[in-house]
Coordinates of C-alpha atoms and ligand atoms in Angstrom, one line a residue:
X1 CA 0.0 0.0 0.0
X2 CA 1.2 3.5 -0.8
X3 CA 0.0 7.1 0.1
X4 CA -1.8 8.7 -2.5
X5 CA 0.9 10.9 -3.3
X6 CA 0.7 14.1 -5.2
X7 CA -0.2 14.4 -8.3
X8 CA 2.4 15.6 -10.7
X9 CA 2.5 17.8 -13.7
X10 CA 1.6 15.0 -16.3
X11 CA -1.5 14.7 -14.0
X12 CA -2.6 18.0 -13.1
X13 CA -2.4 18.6 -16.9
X14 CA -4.4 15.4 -17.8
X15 CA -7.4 16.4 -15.3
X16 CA -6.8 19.9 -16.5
X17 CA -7.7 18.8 -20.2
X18 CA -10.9 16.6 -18.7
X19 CA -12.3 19.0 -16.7
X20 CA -11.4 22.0 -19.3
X21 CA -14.7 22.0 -20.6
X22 CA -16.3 23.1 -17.5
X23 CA -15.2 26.9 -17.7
X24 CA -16.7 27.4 -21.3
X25 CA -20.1 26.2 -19.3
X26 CA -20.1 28.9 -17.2
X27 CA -19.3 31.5 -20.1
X28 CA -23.1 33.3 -20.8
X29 CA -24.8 31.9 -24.0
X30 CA -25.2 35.4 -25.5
X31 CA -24.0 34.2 -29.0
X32 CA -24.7 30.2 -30.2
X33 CA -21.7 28.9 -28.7
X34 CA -21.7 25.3 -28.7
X35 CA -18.7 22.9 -27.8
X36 CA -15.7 24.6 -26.2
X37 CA -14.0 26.4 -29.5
X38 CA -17.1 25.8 -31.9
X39 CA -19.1 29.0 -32.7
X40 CA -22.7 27.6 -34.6
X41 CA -24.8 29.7 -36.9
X42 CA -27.9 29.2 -39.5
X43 CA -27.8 31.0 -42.7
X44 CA -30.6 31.0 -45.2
X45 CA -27.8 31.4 -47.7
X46 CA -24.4 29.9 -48.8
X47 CA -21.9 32.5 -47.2
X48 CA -19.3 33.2 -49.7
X49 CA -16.3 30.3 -49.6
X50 CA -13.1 31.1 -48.7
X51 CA -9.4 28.9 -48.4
X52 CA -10.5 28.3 -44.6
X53 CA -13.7 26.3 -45.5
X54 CA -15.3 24.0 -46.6
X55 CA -18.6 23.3 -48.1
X56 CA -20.5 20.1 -47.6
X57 CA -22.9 19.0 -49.9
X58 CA -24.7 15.4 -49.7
X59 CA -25.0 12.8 -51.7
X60 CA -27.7 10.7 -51.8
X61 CA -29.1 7.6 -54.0
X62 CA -31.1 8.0 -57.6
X63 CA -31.8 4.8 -58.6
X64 CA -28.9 3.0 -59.4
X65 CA -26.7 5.6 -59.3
X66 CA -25.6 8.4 -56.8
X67 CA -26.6 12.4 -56.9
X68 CA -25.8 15.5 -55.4
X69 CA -29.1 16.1 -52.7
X70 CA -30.4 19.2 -52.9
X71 CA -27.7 22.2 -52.4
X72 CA -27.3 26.3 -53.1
X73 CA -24.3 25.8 -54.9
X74 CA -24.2 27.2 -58.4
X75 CA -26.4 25.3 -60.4
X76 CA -24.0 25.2 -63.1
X77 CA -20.6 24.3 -60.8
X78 CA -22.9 21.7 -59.4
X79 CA -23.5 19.7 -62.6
X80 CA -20.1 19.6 -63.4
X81 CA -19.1 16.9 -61.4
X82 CA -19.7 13.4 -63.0
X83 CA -20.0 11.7 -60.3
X84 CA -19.8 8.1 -60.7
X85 CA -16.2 8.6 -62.4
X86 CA -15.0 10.5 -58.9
X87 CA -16.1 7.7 -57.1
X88 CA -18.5 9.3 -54.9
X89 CA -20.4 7.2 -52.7
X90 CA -23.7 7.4 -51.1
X91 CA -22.7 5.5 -47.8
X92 CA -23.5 7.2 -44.8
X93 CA -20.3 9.2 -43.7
X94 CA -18.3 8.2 -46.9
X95 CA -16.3 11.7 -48.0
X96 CA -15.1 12.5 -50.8
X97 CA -13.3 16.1 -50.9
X98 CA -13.1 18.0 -54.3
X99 CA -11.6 21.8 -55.2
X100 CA -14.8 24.1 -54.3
X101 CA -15.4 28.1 -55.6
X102 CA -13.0 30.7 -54.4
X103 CA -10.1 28.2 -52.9
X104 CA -12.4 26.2 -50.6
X105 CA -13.0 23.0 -50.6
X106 CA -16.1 20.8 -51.3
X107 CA -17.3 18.0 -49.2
X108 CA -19.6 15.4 -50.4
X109 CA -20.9 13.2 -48.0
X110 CA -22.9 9.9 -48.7
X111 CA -26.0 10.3 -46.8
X112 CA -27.5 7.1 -47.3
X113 CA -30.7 5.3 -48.3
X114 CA -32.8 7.9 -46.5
X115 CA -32.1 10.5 -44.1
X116 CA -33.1 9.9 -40.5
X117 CA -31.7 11.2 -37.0
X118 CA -29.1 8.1 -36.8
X119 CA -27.9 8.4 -40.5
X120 CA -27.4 12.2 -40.4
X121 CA -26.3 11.8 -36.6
X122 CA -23.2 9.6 -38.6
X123 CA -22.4 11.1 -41.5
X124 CA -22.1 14.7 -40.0
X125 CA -19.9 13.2 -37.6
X126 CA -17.8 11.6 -40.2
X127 CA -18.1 15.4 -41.7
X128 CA -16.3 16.9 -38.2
X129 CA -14.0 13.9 -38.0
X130 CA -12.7 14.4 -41.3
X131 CA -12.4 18.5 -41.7
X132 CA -10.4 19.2 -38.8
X133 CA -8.1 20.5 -41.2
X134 CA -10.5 23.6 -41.8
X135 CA -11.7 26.3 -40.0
X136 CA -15.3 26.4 -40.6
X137 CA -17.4 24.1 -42.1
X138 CA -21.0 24.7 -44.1
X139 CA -23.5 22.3 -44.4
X140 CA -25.1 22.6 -47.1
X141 CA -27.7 19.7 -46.8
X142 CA -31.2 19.5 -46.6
X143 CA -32.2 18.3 -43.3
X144 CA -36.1 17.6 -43.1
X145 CA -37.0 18.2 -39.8
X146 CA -35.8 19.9 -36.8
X147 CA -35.0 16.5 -35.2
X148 CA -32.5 15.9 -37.9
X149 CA -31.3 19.3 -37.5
X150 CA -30.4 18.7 -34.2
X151 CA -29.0 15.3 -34.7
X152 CA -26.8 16.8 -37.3
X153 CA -25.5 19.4 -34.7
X154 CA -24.6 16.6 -32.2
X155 CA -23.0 14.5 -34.8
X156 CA -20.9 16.6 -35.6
X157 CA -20.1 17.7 -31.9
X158 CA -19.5 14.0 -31.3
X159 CA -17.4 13.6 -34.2
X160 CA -15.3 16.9 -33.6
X161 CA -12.9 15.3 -31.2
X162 CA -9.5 14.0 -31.0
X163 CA -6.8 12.7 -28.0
X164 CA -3.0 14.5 -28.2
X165 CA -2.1 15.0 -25.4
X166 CA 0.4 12.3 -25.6
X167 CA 1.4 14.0 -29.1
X168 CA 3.1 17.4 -28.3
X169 CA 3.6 18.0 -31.9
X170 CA 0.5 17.0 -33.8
X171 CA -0.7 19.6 -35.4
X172 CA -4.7 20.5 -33.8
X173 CA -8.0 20.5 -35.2
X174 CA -8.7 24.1 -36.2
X175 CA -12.4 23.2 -36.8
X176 CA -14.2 26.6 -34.7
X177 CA -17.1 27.3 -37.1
X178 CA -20.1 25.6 -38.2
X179 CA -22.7 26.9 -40.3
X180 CA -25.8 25.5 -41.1
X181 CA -27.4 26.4 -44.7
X182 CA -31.3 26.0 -43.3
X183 CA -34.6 27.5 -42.8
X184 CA -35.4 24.9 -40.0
X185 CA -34.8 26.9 -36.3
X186 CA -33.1 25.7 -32.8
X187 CA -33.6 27.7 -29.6
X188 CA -30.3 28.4 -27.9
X189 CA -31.5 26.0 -25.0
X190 CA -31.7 22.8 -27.8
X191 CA -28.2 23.9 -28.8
X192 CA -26.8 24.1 -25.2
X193 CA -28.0 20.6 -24.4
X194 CA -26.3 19.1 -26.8
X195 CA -23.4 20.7 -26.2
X196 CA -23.5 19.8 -22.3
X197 CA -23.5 15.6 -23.2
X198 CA -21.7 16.0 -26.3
X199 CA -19.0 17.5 -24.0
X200 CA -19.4 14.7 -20.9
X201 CA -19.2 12.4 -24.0
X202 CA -15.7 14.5 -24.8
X203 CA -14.8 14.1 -21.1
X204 CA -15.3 10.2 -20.9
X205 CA -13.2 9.7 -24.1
X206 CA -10.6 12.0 -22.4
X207 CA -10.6 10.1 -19.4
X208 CA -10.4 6.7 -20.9
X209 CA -7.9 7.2 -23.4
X210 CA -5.7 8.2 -20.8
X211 CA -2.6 5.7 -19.9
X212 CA -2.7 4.3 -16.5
X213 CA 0.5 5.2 -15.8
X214 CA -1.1 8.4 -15.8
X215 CA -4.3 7.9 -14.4
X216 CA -5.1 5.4 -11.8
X217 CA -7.7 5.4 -8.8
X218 CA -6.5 8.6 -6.9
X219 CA -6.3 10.5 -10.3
X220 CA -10.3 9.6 -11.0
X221 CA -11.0 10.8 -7.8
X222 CA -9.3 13.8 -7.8
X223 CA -11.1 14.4 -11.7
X224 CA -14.1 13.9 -10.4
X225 CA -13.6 16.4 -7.6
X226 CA -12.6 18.9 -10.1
X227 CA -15.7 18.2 -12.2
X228 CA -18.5 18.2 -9.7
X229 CA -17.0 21.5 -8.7
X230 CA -19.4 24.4 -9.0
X231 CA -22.4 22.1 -9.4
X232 CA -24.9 21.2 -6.9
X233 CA -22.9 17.8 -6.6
X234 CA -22.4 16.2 -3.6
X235 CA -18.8 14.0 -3.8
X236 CA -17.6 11.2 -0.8
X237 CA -14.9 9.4 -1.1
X238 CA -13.8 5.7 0.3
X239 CA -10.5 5.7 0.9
X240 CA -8.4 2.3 1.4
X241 CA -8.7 2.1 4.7
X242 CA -12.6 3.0 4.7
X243 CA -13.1 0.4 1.9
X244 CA -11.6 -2.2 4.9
X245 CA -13.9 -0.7 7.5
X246 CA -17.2 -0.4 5.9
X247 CA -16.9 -3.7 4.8
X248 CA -16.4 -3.3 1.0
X249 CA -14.2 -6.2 0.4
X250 CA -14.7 -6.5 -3.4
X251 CA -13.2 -3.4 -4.1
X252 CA -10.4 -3.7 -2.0
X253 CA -10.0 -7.3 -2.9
X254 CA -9.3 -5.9 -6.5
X255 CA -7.4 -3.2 -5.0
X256 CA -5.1 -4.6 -2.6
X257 CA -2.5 -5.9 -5.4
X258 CA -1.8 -2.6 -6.7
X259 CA 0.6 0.3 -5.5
X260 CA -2.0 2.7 -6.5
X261 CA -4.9 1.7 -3.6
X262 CA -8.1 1.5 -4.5
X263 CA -11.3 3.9 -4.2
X264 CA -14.7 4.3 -4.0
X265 CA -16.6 7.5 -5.2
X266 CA -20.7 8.6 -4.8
X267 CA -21.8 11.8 -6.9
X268 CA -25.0 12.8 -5.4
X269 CA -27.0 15.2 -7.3
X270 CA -30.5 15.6 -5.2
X271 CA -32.7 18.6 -6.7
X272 CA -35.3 19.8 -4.7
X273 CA -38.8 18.5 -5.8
X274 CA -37.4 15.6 -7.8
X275 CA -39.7 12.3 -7.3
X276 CA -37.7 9.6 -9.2
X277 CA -34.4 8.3 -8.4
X278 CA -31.6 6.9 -10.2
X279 CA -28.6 5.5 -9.2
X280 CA -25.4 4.4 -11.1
X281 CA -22.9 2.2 -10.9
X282 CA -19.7 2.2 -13.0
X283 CA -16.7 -0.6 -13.4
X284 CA -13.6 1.4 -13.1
X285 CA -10.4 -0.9 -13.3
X286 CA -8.2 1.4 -14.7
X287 CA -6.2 -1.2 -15.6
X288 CA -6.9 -5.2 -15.6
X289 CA -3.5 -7.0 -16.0
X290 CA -6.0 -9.9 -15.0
X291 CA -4.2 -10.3 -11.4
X292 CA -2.6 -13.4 -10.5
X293 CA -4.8 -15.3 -13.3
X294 CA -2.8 -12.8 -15.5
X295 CA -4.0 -12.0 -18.8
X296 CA -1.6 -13.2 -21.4
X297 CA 0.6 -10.2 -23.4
X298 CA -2.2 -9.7 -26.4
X299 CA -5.5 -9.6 -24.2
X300 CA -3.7 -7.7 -21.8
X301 CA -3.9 -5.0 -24.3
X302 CA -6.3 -2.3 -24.4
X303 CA -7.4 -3.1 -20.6
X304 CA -6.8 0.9 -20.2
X305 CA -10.4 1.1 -21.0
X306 CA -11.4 -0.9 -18.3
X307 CA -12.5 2.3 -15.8
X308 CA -15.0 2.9 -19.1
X309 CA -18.2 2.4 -16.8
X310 CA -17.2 4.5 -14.1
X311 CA -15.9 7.6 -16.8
X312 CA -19.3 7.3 -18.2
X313 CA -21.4 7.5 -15.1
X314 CA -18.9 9.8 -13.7
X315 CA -20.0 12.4 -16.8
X316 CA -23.4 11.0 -17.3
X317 CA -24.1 12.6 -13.3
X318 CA -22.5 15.9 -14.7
X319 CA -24.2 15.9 -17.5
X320 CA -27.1 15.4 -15.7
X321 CA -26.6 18.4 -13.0
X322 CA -25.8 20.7 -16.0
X323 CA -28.9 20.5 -17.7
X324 CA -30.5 20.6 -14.2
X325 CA -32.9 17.5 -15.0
X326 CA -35.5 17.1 -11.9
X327 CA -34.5 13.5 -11.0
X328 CA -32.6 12.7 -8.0
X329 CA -29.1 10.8 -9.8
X330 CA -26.1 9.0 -8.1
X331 CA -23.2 8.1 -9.7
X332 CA -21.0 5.4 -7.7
X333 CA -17.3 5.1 -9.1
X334 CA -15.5 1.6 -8.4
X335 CA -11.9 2.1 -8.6
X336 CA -9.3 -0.2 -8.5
X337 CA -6.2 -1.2 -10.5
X338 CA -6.2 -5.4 -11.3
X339 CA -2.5 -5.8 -10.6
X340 CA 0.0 -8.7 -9.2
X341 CA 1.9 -8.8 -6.6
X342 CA 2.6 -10.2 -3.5
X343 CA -0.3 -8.8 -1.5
X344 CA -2.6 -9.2 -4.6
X345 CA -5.6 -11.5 -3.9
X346 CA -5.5 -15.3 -5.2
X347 CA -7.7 -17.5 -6.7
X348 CA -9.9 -19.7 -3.8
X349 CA -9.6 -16.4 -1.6
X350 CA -13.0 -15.4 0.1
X351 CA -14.2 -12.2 0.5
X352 CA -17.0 -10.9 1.7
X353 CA -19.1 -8.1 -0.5
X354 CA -20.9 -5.0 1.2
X355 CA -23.9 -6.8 1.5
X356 CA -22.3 -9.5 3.8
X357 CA -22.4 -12.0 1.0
X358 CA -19.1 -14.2 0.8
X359 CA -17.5 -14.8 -2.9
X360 CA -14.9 -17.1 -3.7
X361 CA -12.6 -15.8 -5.9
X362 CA -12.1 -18.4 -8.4
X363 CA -10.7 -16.2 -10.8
X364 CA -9.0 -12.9 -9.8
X365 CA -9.5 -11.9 -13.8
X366 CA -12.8 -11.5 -13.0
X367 CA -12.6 -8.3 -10.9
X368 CA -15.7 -6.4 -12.4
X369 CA -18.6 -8.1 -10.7
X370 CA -16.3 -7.9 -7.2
X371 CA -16.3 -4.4 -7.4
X372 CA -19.7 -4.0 -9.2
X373 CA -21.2 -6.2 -6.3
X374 CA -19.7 -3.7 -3.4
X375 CA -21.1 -0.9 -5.7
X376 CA -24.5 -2.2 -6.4
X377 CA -24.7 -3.0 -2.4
X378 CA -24.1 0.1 -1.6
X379 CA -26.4 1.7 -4.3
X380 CA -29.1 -0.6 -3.0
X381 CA -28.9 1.1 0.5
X382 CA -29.9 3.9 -0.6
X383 CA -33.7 2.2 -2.0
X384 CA -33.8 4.0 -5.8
X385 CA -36.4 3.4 -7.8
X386 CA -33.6 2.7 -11.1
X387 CA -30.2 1.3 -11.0
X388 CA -28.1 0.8 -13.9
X389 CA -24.1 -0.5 -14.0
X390 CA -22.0 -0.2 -16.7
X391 CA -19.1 -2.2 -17.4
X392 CA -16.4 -3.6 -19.6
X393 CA -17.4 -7.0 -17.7
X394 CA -16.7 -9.8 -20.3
X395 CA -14.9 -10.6 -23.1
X396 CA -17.9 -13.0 -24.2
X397 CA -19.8 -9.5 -24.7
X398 CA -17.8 -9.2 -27.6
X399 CA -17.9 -12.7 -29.1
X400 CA -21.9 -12.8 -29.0
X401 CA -22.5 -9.0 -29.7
X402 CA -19.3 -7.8 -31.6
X403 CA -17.8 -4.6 -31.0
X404 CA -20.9 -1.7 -31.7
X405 CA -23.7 -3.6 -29.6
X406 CA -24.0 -3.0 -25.7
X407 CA -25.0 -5.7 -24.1
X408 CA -28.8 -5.4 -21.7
X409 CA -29.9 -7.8 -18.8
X410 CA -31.6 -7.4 -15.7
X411 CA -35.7 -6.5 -15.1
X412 CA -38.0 -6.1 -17.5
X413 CA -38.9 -2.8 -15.9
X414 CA -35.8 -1.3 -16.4
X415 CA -34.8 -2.9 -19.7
X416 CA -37.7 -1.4 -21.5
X417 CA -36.6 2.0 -20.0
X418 CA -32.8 1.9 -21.3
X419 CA -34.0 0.6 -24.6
X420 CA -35.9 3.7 -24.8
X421 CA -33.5 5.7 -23.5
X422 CA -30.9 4.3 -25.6
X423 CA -33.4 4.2 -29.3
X424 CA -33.7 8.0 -28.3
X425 CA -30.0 8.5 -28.2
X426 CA -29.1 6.8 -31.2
X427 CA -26.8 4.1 -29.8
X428 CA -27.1 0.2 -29.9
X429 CA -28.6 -2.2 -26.9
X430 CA -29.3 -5.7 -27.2
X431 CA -31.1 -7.3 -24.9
X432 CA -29.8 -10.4 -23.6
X433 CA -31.4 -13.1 -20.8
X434 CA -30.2 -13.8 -17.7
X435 CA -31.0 -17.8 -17.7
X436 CA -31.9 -19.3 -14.4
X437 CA -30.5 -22.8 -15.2
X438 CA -26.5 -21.1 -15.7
X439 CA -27.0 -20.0 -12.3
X440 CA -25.7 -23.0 -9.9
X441 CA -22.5 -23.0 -12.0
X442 CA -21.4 -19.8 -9.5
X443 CA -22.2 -22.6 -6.7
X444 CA -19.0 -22.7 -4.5
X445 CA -18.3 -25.6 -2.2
X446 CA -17.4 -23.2 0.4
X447 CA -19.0 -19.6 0.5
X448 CA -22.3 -18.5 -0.6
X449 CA -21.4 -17.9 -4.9
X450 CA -18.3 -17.9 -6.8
X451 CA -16.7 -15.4 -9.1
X452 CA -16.8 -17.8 -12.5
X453 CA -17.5 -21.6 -13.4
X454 CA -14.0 -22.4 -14.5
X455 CA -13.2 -24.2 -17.5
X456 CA -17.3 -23.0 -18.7
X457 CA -17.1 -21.2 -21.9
X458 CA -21.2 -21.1 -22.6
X459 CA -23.2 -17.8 -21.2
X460 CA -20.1 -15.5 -20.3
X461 CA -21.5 -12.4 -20.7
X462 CA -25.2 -14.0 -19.1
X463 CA -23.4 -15.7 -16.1
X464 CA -21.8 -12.2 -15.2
X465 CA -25.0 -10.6 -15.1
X466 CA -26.3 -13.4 -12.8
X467 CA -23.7 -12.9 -10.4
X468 CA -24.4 -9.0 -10.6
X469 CA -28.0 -9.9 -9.9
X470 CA -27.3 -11.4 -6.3
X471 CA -26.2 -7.7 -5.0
X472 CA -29.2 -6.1 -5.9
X473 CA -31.4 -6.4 -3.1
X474 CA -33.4 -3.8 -0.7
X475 CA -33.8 -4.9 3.3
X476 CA -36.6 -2.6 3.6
X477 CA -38.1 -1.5 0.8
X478 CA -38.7 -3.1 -2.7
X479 CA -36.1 -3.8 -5.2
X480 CA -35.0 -1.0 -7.4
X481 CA -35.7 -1.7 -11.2
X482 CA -32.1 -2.8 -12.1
X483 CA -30.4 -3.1 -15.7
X484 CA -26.8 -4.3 -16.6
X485 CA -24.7 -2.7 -19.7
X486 CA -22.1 -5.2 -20.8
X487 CA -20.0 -2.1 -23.0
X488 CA -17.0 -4.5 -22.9
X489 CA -17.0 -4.1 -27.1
X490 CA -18.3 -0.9 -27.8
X491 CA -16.3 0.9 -24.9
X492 CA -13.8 1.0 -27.8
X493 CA -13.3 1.1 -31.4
X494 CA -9.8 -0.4 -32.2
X495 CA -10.8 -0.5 -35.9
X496 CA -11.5 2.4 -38.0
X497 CA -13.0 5.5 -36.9
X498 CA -16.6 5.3 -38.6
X499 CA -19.4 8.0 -38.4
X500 CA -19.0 9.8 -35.3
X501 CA -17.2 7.3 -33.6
X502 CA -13.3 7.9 -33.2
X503 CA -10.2 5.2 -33.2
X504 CA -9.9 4.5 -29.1
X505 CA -12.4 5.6 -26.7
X506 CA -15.8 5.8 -27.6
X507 CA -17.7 7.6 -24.6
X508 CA -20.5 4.9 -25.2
X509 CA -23.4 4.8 -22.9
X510 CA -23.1 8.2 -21.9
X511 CA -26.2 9.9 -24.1
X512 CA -28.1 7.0 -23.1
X513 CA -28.0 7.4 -19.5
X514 CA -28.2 11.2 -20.0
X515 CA -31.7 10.2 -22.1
X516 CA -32.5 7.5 -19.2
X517 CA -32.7 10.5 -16.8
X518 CA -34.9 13.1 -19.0
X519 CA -37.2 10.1 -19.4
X520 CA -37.9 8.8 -15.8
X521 CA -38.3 12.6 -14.7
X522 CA -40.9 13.2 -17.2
Ligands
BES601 N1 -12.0 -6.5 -18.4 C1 -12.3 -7.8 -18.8 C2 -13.3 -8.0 -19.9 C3 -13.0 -7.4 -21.2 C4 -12.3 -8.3 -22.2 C5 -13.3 -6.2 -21.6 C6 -12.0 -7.8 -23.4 C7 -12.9 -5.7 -22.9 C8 -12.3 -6.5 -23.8 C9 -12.8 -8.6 -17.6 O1 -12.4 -8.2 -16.4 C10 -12.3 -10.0 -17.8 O2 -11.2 -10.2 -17.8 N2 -13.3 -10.9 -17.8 C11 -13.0 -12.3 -18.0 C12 -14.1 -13.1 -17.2 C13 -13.8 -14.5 -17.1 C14 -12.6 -14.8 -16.3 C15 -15.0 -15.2 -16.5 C16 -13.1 -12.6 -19.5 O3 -13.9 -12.0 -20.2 O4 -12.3 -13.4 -19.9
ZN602 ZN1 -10.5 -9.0 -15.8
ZN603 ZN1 -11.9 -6.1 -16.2

């Protein structure tokens, strides 16, 4: 065990960048400033092109071929282009980037079969992603409703991102202007809300692409902190030593083989008058060598984004006090670092959980549900009506759902409600079952469940929410409505960036939960 030390430069930098955001919030919303550095306007008109930007014009399909959608460019410039021997495509966020009027540049974007709030959501994210180069962007495309106006705006939010802080010389995104060639209006307060989760969505990527040399349980806590500053946010902390004392023996189970000692956070935002409540529950292993049933070398990569769940809640609370949504929210952060050592847990260890259940550890690479259980305990003491975990839990997520899909168990109640919430957001749940007859494989000959059925391969991702499902329980009142997120593939995209979606950290989840808590307040 070590103090938590101070934070160095590196650090203070790193929770500098995550929590920079917060500052433009404050900043009065006298002119439509959305994201930090993006000013947005509407124009009626094409504003004159200049070297700086870039026009982007869609393309969409006529029959067996591909045109240019309707557009203000000159009609005469426009028919110029044959398009099938440029190779323009009408797939959803495919660009293709020609010599525009006046030194700028045109942008044709394939907007697909048929526009709708997901397909413009993508391809105007593909837009942001791929015109970073310029300063100002016009779209020139003809969204059909203000629903698809706004989708395009967060798109291209979404898509307006990118991770250098480990770069010192990449050259940045210069991307500060978007203008919107429309007759279709938003109200400043539309505009403002998608800026506040398009930035928490920002903030999660930050977080999780972050190394964990660099960030590690103390630095999430001290983030948090930082962020919840200002806002009606109420922050406690478990420290090591109160993780031992209060009985939370998954997380420091986890913990206790890593120099960096775990934590435990609760974000409490309770507006007055607020009659639903909804608490949260993230995995944050900020990194899972696997502990003594070490990963091997390949798998062991990319277990940075193991503190995913706890990123996302973490913002999805913020997000949640910004836009003031009347719905008492908790956010519960489990924090530990999976490592091995000498005073690292082993497998046939017991330990006992929050909610004095014992758990044989049977498998010490299966550290998620032991710190989800002491999480979910804890949640459940507080009676919500909702709770929802999220977690990079299982590898079998990935192999049943591949890597776009989020993974759904636990009540019906609650299921319908994130499938909602997560239909509304434009991102992808499936729901999965949670069969009663996998359960007696987490028998353990000697305490009351196990961690895993070794040598099982069948129902990974299912048997994970089972064992999730033993820790959510109310002693006095009834259960709350409980759902599971299994975002081990989507949490991120190690192919291709696509849409909106960048290479690395995907900040998945977070517009869902953000959704989740407009809808039960309403
Ligand atoms: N963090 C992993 C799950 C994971 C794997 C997330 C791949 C993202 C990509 C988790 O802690 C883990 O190691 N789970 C084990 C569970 C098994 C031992 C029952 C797994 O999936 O192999
Ligand atoms: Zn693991
Ligand atoms: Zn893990």
């Amino acid at each position: 065990m070590q103090p938590s030390g101070h934070l160095d430069l590196v650090k203070l930098k790193l929770i500098k960048r995550i929590t920079s955001h917060v500052s433009s919030l404050s900043n009065s919303w006298n002119t439509i400033v959305a994201m930090a550095n993006l000013k947005i306007s509407f124009s009626q008109a094409l504003p004159a092109h200049s070297r700086a930007s870039a026009v982007v014009v869609g393309v969409e399909v006529s029959g067996r071929a591909v045109k240019l959608s309707k557009n203000n460019l000159d009609s005469k410039f426009a028919s110029s282009f044959d398009l099938a021997s440029l190779g323009v495509s009408s797939d959803v966020g495919s660009i293709k980037k020609l010599a525009g009027p006046n030194g700028s540049v045109l942008a044709l974007v394939g907007l697909g079969e048929k526009l709708s709030s997901d397909s413009v959501r993508d391809s105007m994210g593909a837009v942001a992603r791929e015109l970073g180069s310029f300063e100002h962007a016009v779209l020139d495309v003809p969204f059909s409703s203000k629903t698809q106006l706004l989708a395009a705006v967060e798109g291209f939010l979404l898509g307006n991102y990118e991770y250098i802080t480990y770069k010192p010389k990449a050259e940045k995104r210069k991307l500060s202007k978007l203008t919107i060639v429309t007759s279709l209006k938003a109200t400043s307060a539309e505009l403002k809300a998608l800026e506040v989760v398009s930035a928490a969505v920002h903030r999660t990527r930050d977080l999780v692409n972050a190394p964990a040399n660099d960030l590690y349980p103390e630095v999430m806590v001290q983030a948090a902190k930082k962020i919840a500053k200002g806002l009606p946010v109420k922050i406690k902390v478990w420290s090591e030593k109160d993780l031992v004392s209060e009985g939370l023996g998954g997380i420091h189970a986890v913990g206790k083989g890593s120099n960096r000692p775990p934590r435990l956070v609760k974000l409490e935002y309770k507006p007055s008058g607020a009659k639903t409540s909804l608490a949260l529950v993230g995995k944050g292993i900020t990194f899972d060598t696997g502990g003594l049933s070490l990963k091997p070398a390949e798998s062991m990569v990319g277990m940075k984004y193991d503190m995913t769940g706890a990123a996302a809640v973490l913002q999805s609370l913020i997000a949640i006090a910004e836009l003031k949504i009347p719905i008492k929210a908790t956010a519960w952060l489990c924090l530990a670092e999976n490592m091995p050592s000498g005073g690292a847990t082993r497998p046939n260890d017991v330990i006992k959980i929050r909610n004095g259940k014992t758990v044989e550890v049977l498998n010490t690479d299966a550290e998620g549900r032991l710190v989800l259980a002491d999480g979910l305990s804890m949640a459940c003491e507080d009676s919500p009506d909702y709770l929802v975990d999220v977690a990079t839990l299982t590898g079998a997520a990935t192999i049943a759902l591949g890597n776009r899909y989020s993974g759904l168990m636990g009540d019906e109640k609650a299921i319908k409600k994130v499938e909602a919430a997560a239909a509304t957001a434009g991102e992808l749940v499936w729901h999965m079952p949670l069969p009663e007859e996998l359960r007696p494989l987490l028998n353990s000959d000697i305490a009351d469940i196990a961690n895993v059925k070794i040598g099982n391969r069948a129902g990974g991702m299912l048997i994970g929410g089972l064992f999730l499902r033993e820790f959510v329980e109310s002693k006095t009142t009834t259960k709350p409505a409980w759902a599971h997120l299994d975002i081990a593939g989507p949490a991120n995209n190690d192919s291709a960036p696509y849409g909106y979606t960048p290479k690395g950290a995907t900040g998945v989840t977070v517009r869902t939960l953000v959704q989740l808590a407009r809808d039960l307040a309403s």
